[in-house]
Short mmCIF file of C-alpha atoms in Angstrom, two decimals:
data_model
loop_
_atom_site.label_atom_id
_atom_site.label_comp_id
_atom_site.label_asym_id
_atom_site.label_seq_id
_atom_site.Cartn_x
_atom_site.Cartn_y
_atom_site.Cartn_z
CA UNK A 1 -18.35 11.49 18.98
CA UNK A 2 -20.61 10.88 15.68
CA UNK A 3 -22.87 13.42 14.70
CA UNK A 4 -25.75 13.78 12.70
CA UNK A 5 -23.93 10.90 10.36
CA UNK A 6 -25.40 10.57 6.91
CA UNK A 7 -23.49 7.65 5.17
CA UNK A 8 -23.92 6.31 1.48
CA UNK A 9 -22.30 3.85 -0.81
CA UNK A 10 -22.63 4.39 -4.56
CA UNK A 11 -26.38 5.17 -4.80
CA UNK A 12 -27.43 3.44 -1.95
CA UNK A 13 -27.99 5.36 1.28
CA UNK A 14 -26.94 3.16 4.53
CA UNK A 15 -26.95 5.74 7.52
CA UNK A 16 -29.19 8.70 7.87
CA UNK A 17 -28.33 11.34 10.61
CA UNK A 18 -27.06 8.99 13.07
CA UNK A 19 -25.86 10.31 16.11
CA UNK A 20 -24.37 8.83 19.24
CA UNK A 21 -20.67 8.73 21.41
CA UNK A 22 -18.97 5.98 22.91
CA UNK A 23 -17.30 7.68 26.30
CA UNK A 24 -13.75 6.02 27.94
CA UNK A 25 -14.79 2.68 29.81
CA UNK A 26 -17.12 2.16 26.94
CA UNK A 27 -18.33 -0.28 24.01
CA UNK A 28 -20.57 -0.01 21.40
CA UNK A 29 -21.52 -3.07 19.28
CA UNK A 30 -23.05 -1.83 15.66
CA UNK A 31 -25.61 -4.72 15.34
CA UNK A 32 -27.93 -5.27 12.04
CA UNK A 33 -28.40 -6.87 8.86
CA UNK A 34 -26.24 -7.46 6.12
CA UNK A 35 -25.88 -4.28 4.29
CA UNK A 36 -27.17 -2.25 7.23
CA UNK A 37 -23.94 -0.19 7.48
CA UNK A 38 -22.03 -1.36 10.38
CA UNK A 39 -18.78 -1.82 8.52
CA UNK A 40 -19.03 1.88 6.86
CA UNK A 41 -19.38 3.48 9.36
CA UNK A 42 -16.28 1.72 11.16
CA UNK A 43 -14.67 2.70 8.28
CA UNK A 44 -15.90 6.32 8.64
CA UNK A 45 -14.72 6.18 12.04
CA UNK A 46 -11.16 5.22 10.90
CA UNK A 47 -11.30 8.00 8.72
CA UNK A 48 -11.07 6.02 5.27
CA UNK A 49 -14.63 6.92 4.15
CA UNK A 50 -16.25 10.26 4.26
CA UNK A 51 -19.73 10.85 5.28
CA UNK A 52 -22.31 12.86 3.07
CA UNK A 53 -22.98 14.71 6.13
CA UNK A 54 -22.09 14.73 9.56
CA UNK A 55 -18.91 14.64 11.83
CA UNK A 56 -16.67 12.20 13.47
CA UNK A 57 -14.42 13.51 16.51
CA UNK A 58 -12.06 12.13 18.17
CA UNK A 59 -11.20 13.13 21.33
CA UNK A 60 -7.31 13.77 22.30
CA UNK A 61 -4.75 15.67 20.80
CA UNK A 62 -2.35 13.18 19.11
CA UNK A 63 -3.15 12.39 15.15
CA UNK A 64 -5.99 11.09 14.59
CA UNK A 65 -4.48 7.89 13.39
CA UNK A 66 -2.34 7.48 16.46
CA UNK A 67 -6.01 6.87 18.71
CA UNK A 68 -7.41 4.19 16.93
CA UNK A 69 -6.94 0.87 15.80
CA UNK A 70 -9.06 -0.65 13.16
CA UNK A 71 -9.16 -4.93 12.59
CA UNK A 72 -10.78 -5.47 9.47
CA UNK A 73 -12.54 -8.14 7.68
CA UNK A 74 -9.16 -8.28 5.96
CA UNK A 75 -5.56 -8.67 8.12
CA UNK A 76 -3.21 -7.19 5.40
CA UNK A 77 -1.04 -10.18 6.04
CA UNK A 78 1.30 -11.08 3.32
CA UNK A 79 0.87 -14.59 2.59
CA UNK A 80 4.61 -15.58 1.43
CA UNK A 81 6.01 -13.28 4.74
CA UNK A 82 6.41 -14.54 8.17
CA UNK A 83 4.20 -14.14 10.81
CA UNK A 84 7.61 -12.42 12.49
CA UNK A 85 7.93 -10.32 9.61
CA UNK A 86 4.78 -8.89 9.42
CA UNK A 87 4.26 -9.24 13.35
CA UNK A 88 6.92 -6.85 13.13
CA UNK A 89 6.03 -4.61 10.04
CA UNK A 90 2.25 -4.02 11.47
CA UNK A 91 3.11 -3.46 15.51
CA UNK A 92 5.87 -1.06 14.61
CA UNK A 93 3.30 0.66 11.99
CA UNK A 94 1.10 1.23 14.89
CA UNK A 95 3.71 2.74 17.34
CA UNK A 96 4.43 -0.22 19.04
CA UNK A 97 8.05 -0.88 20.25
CA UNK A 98 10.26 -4.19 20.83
CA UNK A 99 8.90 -4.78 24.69
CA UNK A 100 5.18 -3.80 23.14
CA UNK A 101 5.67 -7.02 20.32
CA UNK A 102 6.69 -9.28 22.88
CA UNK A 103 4.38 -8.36 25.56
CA UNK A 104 1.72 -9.33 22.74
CA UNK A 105 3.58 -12.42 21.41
CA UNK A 106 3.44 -13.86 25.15
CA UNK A 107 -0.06 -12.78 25.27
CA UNK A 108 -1.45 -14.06 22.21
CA UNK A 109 0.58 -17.21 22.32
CA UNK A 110 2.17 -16.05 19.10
CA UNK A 111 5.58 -17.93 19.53
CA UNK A 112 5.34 -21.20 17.45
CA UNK A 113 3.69 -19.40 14.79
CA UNK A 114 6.09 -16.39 14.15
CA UNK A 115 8.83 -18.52 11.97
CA UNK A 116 5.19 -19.98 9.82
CA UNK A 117 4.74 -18.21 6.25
CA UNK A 118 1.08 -16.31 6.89
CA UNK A 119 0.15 -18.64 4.20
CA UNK A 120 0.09 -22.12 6.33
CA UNK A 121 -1.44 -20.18 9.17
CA UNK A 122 -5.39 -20.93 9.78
CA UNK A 123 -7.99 -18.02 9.97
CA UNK A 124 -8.06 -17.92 13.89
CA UNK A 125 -4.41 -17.27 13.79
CA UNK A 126 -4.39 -15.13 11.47
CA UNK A 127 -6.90 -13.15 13.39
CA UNK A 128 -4.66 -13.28 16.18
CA UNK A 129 -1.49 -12.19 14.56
CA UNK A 130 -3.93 -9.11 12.97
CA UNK A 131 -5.19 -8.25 16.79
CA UNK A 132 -0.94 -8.16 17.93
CA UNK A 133 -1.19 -4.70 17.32
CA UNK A 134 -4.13 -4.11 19.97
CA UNK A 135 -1.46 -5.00 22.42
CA UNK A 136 1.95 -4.40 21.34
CA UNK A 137 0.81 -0.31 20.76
CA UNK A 138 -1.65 1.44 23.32
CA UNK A 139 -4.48 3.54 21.50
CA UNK A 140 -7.52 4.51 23.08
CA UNK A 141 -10.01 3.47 20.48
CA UNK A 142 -10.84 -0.03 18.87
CA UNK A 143 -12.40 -0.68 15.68
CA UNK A 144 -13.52 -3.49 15.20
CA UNK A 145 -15.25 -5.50 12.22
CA UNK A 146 -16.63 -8.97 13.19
CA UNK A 147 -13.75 -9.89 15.46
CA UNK A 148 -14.98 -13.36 16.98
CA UNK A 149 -15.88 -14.65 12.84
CA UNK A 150 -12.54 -16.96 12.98
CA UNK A 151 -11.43 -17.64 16.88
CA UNK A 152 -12.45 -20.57 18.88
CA UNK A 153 -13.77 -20.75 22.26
CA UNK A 154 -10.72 -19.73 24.24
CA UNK A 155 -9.51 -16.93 21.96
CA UNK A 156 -13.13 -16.11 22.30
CA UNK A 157 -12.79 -15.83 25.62
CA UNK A 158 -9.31 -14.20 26.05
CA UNK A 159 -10.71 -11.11 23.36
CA UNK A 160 -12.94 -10.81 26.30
CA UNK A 161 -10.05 -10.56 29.28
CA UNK A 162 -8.05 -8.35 26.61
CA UNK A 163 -11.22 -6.08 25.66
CA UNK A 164 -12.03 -5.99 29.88
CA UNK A 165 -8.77 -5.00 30.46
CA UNK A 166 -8.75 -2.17 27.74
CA UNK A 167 -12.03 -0.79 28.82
CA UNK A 168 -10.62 -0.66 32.33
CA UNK A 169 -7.96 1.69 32.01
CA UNK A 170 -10.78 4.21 30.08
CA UNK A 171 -10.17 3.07 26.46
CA UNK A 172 -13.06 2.77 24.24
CA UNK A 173 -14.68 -0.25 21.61
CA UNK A 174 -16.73 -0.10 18.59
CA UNK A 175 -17.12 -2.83 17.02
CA UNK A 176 -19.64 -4.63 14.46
CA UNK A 177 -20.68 -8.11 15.12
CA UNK A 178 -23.59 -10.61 14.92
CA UNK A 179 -22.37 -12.36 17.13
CA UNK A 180 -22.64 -11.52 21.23
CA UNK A 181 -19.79 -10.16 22.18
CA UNK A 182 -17.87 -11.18 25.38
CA UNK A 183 -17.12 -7.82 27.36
CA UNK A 184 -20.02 -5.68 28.43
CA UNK A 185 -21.55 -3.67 25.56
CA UNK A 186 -24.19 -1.16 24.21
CA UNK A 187 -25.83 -2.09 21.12
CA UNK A 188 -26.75 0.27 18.42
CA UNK A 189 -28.58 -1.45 16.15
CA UNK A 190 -28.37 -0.17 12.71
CA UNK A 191 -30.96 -2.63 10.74
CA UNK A 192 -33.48 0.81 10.78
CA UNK A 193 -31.81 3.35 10.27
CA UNK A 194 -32.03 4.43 6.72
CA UNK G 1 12.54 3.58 6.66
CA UNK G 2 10.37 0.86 8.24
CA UNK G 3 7.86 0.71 5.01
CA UNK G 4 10.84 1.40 2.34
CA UNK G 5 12.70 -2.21 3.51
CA UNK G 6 8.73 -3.78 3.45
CA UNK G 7 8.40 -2.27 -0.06
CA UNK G 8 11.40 -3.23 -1.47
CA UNK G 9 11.14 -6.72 -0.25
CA UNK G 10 7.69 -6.68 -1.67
CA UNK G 11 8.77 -4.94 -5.04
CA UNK G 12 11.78 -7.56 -5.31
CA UNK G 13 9.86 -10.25 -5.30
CA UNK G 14 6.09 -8.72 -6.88
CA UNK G 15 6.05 -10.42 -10.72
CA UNK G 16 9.57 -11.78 -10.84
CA UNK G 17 11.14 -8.21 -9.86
CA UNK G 18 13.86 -7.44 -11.08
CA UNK G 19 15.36 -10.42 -12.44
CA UNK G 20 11.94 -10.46 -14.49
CA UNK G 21 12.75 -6.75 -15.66
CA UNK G 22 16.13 -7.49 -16.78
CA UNK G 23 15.07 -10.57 -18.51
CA UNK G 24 12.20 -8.39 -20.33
CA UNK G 25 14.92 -5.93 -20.80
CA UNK G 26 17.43 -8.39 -22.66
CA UNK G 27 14.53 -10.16 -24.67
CA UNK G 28 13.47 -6.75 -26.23
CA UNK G 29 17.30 -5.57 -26.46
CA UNK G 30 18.41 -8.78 -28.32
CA UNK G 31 15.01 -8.61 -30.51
CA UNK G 32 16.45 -5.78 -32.32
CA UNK G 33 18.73 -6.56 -34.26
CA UNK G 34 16.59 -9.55 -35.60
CA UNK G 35 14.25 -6.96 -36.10
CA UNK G 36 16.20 -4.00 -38.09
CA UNK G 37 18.80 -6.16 -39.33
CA UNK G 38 22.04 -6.88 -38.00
CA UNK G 39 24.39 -4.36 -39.65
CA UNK G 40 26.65 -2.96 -36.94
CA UNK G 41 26.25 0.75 -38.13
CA UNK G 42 22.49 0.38 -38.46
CA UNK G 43 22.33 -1.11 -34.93
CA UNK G 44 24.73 1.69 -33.84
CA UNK G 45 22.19 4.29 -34.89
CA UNK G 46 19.33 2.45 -32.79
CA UNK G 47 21.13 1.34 -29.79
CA UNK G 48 20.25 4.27 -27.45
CA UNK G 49 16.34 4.97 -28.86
CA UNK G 50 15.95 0.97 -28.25
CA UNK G 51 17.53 0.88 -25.01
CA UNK G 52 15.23 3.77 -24.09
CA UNK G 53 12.11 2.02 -25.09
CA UNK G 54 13.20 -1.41 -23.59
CA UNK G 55 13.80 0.68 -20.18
CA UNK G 56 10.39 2.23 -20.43
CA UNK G 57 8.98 -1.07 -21.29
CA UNK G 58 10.53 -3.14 -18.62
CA UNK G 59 9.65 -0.70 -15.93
CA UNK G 60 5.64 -1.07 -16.89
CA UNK G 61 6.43 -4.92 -15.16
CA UNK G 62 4.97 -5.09 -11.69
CA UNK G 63 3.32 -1.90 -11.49
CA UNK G 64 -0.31 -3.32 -11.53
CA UNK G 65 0.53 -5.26 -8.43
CA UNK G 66 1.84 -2.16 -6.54
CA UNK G 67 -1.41 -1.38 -5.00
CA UNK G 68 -3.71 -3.77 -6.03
CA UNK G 69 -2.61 -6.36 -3.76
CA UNK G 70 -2.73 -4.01 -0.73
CA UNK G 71 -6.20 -3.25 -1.53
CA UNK G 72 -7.50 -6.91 -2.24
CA UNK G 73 -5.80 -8.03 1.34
CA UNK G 74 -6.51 -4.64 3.48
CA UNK G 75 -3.13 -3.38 3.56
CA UNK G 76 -4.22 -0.24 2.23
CA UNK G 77 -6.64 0.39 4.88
CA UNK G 78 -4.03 0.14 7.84
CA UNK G 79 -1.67 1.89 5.55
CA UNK G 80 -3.65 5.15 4.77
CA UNK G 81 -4.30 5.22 8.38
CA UNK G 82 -1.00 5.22 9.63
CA UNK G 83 1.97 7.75 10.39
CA UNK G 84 2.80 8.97 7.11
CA UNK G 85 -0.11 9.65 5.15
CA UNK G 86 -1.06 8.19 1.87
CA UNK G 87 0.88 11.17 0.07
CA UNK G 88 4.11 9.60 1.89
CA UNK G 89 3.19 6.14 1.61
CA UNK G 90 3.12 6.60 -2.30
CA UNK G 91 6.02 8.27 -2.56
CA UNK G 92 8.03 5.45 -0.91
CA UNK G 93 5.90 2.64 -2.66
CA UNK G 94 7.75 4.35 -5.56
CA UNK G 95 11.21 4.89 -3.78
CA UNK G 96 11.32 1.25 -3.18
CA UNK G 97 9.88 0.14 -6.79
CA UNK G 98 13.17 2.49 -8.30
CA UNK G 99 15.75 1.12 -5.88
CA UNK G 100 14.27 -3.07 -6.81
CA UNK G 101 13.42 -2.65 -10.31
CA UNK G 102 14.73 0.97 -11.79
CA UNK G 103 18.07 0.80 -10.58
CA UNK G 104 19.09 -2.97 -11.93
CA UNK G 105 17.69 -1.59 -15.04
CA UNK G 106 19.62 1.39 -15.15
CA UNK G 107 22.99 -0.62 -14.44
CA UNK G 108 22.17 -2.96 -17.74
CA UNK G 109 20.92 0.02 -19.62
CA UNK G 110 24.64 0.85 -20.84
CA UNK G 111 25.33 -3.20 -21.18
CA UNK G 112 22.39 -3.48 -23.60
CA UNK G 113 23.77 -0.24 -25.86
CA UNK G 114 27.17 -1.39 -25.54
CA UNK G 115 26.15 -5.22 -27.02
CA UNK G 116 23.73 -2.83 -29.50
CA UNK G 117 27.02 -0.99 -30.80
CA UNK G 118 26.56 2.32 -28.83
CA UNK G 119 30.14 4.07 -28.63
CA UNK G 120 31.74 3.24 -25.27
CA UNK G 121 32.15 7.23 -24.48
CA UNK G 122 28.41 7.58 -23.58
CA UNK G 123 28.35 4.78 -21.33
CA UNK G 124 28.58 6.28 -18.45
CA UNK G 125 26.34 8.63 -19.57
CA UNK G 126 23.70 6.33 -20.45
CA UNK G 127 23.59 5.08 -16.54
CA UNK G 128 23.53 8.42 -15.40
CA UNK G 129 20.46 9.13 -17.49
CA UNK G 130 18.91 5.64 -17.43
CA UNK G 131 19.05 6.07 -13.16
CA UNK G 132 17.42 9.77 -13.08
CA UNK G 133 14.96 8.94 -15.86
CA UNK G 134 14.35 5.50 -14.06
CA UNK G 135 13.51 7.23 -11.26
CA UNK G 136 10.84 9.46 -13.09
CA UNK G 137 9.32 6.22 -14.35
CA UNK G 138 8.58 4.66 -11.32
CA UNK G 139 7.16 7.39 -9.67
CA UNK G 140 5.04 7.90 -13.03
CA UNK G 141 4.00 4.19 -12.82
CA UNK G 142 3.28 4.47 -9.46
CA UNK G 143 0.42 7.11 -10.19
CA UNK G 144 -0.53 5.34 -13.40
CA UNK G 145 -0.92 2.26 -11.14
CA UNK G 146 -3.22 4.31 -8.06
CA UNK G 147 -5.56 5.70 -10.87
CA UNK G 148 -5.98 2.03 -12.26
CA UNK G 149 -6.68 1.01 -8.92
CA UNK G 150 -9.91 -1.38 -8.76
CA UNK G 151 -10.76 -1.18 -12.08
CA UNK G 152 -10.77 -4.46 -14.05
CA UNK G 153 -7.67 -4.95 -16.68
CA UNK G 154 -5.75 -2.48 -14.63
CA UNK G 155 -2.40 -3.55 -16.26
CA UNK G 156 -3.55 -2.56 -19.44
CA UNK G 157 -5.14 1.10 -17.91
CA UNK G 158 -1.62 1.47 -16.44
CA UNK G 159 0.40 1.48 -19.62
CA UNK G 160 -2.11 3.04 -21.55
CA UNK G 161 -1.93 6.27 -18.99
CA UNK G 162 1.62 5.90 -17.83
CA UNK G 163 2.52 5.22 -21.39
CA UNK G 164 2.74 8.85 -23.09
CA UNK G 165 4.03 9.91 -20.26
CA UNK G 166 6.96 8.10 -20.75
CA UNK G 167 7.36 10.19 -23.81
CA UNK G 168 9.54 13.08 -22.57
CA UNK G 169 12.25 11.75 -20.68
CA UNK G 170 12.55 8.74 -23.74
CA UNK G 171 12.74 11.57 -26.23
CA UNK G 172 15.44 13.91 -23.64
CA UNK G 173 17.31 10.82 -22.47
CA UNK G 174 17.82 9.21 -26.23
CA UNK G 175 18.21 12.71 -27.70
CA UNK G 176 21.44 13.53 -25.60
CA UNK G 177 23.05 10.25 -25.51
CA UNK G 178 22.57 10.73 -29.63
CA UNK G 179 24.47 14.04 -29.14
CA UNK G 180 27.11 12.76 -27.08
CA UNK G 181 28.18 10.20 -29.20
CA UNK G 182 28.14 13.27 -31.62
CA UNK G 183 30.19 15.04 -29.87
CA UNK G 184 27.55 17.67 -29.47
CA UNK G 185 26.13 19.79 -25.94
CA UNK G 186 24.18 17.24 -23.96
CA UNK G 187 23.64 18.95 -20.44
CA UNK G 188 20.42 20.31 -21.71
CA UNK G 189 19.03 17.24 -22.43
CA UNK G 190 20.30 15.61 -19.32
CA UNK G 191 18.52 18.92 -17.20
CA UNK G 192 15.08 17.97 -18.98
CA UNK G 193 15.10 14.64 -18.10
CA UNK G 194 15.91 15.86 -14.02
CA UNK G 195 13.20 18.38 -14.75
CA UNK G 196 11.13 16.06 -15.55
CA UNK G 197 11.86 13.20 -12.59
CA UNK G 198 11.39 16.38 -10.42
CA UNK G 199 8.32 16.84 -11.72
CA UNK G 200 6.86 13.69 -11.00
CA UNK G 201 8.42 12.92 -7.97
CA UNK G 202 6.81 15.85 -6.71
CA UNK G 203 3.11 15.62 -8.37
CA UNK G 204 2.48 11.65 -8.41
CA UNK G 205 2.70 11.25 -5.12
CA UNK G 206 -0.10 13.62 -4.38
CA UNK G 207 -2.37 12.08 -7.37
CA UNK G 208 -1.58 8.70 -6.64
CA UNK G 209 -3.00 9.75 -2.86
CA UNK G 210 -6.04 11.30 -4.31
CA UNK G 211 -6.75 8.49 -6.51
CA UNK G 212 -6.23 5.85 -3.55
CA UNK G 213 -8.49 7.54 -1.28
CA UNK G 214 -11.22 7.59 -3.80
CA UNK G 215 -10.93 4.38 -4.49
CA UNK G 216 -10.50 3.27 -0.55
CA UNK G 217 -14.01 5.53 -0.43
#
């Protein structure tokens, strides 16, 4: 899936001829310092940054945009809009239809929050209005940056069950964390790479 | 049509919208005449040239929010990697700012040459031209605003490229209303000014892409 991946930012090189795939059924976790990379090469994964060198495929034949979802550091949330609203604006985005929202609404336990302007929600919820989309619209890859930084214990947990189930019926995970991650994993660690 | 209604909502309320616009519009509009003087046929002379320049002026408001805050809060990100491209989502990031801001603008255009003395005749004419050259502006703006993307004082960047740009369809659109109220051919004038929105509406889109991905990179 990545091939001989040479990544830089500005000057600084972060990623020399990296190479490695992450099948259906699978996860990778990008572990390493600070700086080491792990949320570039998401990014080159999503297609947003481009490599000095290398190659990303995807397999599949759909747009590349239609197999993947990426969760970010950022949500994209529009504080002084609804959790409905953008609920709405970000699972439909992705693909997702009206049974897809719901289906994630009921299992996110998004309910009491959707009439709440983003802007009075906390992080965790906020993380788990941004991870809707993982639900409401099927795609066979996750990105993912530091998912676990804002949820408690039992969102913790349930990214687990959601993740277990998503690996289950062949879809694939990368994501970067520092944290352990609660669904069985490889680790690539980037800290020596470059 | 899903990211037009988010846009517009967005552009409505991004900086005041439109109410700001129009409120920028009349403050320049009723400067004038404490400005050049009050005489009705002096003010008659300048009505359409200032209308032109308050139009251009009022639709500089908001632009430096149009993709700034999608790029401080990730929007941009799950944008360019969606259905339509970033080519499309310019486009109707530009769409949306013309329908919010351009339009409301182009409906008090003939108001503010009417109050400035302009003949009633080219009314009419002065929405027609005041909508198509609106439209040029925002999608103008709109690629002023990607290529100031990131970059610190970006509202300033934005009018200083977008700016002479503006030139054209300010010189066409204030050059026929002049020679309709002289009773003189004005289709020409009115075909640059389309030219010119065709122009832009065509090319921005695709800069304003280039210039987001670069600065997504």
């Amino acid at each position: 899936m990545v091939r001989d991946l040479t990544v830089a930012r500005g000057d600084r090189l972060l990623i020399r001829d990296l190479s490695f795939s992450v099948g259906p059924g699978e996860a990778v976790v990008l572990t390493g310092p600070n700086g080491a990379g792990k949320t570039s090469l998401l990014r080159v994964v999503a297609g947003l940054l481009k490599p000095m060198r290398g190659a990303v495929e995807l397999s599949g034949e759909s747009e590349w945009a239609d197999r993947l979802h990426l969760i970010g550091h950022q949500d994209g949330l529009k504080a002084g809009r609804t959790a409905r609203e953008e609920l709405d604006f970000w699972c439909r985005w992705a693909g997702a239809n009206g049974a897809g929202i719901e289906r994630a609404v009921e299992t996110l336990a998004l309910g009491p929050l959707l009439p709440l302007p983003v802007r009075s929600l906390s992080a965790g919820q906020r993380k788990r209005l941004a991870m809707a989309r993982l639900v409401a619209a099927d795609r066979p890859l996750w990105l993912l940056d530091e998912p676990l930084a804002p949820l408690d214990a039992r969102w913790r947990e349930n990214l687990g069950l959601l993740a277990d189930e998503h690996l289950g019926t062949g879809g694939m995970i990368l994501a970067a964390a520092h944290d352990p991650m609660p669904f069985e994993h490889g680790v690539l660690d980037l800290g020596g790479v470059a | 049509m899903l990211l037009f209604r988010r846009e517009f909502g967005l552009a409505w309320g991004r900086g005041g919208g439109a109410i700001m616009a129009l409120a920028f519009f009349a403050a320049i509009t009723a400067l004038t005449p404490l400005t050049v003087g009050s005489e009705p046929e002096r003010l008659a002379a300048l009505a359409v040239g200032s209308s032109w320049l308050a139009l251009a002026l009022a639709s500089l408001l908001s632009l430096e929010r149009l993709f700034e805050r999608d790029f401080e809060d990730g929007a941009l990100d799950l944008l360019a990697i969606g259905p339509l491209g970033l080519v499309g989502v310019s486009a109707i990031k530009a769409l949306a700012q013309w329908v919010a801001i351009g339009l409301p603008l182009a409906v008090a255009a003939p108001v503010a040459a009417a109050a400035l003395g302009a003949p009633d005749s080219i009314l009419p004419l002065t929405l027609a031209a005041a909508a198509i050259g609106g439209l040029g502006f925002a999608f103008t703006g709109m690629m002023g605003a990607a290529l100031a993307l990131g970059s610190r004082r970006g509202g300033l960047l934005i009018a200083v490229v977008v700016l002479p740009l503006f030139a054209p369809p300010a010189i066409f659109g204030a050059g026929l209303l002049v020679a309709a109220a002289q009773g003189l051919p004005w289709v020409g004038g009115l075909a640059l000014i389309f030219a010119w929105t065709l122009f832009s509406v065509v090319v921005s889109p695709m800069v304003a892409a280039f210039s987001v991905r670069d600065a997504l990179g």
